[in-house]
Coordinates of C-alpha atoms in Angstrom, one line a residue:
X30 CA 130.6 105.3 120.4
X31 CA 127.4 107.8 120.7
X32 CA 127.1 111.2 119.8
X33 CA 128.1 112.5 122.9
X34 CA 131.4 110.7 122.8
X35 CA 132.0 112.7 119.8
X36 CA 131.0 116.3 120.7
X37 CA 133.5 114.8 124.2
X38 CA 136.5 114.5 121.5
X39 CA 135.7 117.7 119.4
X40 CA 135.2 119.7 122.7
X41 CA 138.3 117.7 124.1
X42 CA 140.4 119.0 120.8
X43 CA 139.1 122.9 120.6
X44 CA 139.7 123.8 124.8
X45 CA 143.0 123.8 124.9
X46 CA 143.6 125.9 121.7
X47 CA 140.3 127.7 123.9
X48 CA 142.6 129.0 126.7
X49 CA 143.9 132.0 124.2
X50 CA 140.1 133.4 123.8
X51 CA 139.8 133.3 127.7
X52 CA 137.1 132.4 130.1
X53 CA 134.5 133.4 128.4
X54 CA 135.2 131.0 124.9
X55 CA 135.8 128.3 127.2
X56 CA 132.7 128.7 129.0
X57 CA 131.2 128.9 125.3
X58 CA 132.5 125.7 124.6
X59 CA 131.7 123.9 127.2
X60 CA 127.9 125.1 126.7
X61 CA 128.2 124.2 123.4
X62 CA 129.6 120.8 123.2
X63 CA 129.0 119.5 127.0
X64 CA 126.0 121.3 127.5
X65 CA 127.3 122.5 130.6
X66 CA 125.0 124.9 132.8
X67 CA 126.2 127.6 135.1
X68 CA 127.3 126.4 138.0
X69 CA 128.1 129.6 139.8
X70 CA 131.6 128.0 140.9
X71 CA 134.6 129.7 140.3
X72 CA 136.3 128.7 137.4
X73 CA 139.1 127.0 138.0
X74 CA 142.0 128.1 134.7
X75 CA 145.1 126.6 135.5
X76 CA 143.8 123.6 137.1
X77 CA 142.1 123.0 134.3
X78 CA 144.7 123.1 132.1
X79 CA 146.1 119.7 132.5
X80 CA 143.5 117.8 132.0
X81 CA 142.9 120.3 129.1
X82 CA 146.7 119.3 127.5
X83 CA 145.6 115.4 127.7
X84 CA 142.1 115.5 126.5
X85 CA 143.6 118.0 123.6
X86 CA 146.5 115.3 122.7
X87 CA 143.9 111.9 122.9
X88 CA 141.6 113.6 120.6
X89 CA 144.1 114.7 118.3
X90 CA 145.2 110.7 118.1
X91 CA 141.6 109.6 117.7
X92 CA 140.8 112.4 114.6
X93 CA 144.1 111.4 112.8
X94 CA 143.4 107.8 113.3
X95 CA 139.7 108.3 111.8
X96 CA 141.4 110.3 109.2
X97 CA 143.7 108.4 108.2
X98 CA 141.3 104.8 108.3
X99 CA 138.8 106.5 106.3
X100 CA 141.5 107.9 103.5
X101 CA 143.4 104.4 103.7
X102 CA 142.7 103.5 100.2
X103 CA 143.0 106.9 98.4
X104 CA 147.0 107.2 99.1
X105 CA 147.2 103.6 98.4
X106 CA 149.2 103.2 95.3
X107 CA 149.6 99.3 95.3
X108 CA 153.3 99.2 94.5
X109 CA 154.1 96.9 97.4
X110 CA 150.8 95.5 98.8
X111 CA 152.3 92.5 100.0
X112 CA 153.9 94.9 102.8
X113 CA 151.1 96.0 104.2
X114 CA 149.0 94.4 107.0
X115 CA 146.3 92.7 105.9
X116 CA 147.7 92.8 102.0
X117 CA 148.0 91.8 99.4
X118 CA 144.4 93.2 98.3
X119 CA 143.3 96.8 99.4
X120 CA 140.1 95.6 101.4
X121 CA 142.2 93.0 103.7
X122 CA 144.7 95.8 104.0
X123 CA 141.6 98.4 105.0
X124 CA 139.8 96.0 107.4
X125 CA 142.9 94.9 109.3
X126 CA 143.6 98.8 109.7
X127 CA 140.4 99.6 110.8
X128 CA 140.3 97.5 113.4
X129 CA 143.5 98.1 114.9
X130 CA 142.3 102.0 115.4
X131 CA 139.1 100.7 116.6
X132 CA 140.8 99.0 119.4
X133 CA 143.0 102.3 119.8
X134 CA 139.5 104.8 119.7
X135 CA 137.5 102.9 122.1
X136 CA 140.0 103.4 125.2
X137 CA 140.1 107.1 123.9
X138 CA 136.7 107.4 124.6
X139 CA 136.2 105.9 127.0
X140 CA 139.1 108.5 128.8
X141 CA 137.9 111.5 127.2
X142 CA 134.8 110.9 129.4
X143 CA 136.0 111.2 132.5
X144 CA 138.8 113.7 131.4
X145 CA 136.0 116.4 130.2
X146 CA 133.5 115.9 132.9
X147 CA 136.5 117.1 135.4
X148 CA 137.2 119.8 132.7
X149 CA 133.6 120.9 133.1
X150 CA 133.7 120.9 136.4
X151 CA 136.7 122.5 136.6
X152 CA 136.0 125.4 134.1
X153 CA 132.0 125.8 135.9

């Protein structure tokens, strides 16, 4: 997980909501976060647009599985820690999460890659 698969999942996450500024805030994004050039092509909207709607739905899963792994222990309120997997102490609990949304994240990346190069192509 770089840097670049990152700015993939936050670019992947603000396109779609991107198709209500127009062409021109998608083109900004894709500057922005893919570093996308000019390609002179015509864009390509609606063809975009699906690849858009599953890139924006994998990224949403990725952020609220980092969200939620990283604020894991502040909602925990130890009532029932035998119940939870990897319990009964908080740090089992954490790890066990963590690495089950590991195992979730990498596949997302590794899709979003593929899934906003065609957006970028797509979009010019």
């Amino acid at each position: 997980m770089t840097i670049s698969d990152w700015k993939r999942a936050v670019y992947a996450l603000l396109v779609l909501p991107g198709y209500l500024g127009g062409a021109r805030v998608q083109r900004g994004l894709t500057r922005r976060w893919l570093g996308g050039h000019e390609s002179g092509a015509r864009p390509r909207y609606v063809a975009a647009f699906g690849p858009s709607a599953v890139a924006f739905l994998l990224a949403l899963l990725l952020f609220y599985l980092v969200g939620r792994i990283a604020t894991y222990g502040l909602f925990w309120t130890g009532s029932d820690p035998e119940g939870t997997w990897g319990g009964p102490t908080l740090a089992g609990a954490w790890i066990v999460h963590f690495l089950i949304a590991a195992g979730m994240a990498i596949p997302i990346f590794l899709a979003l890659r593929p899934l906003t190069r065609l957006q970028a192509r797509l979009l010019g």
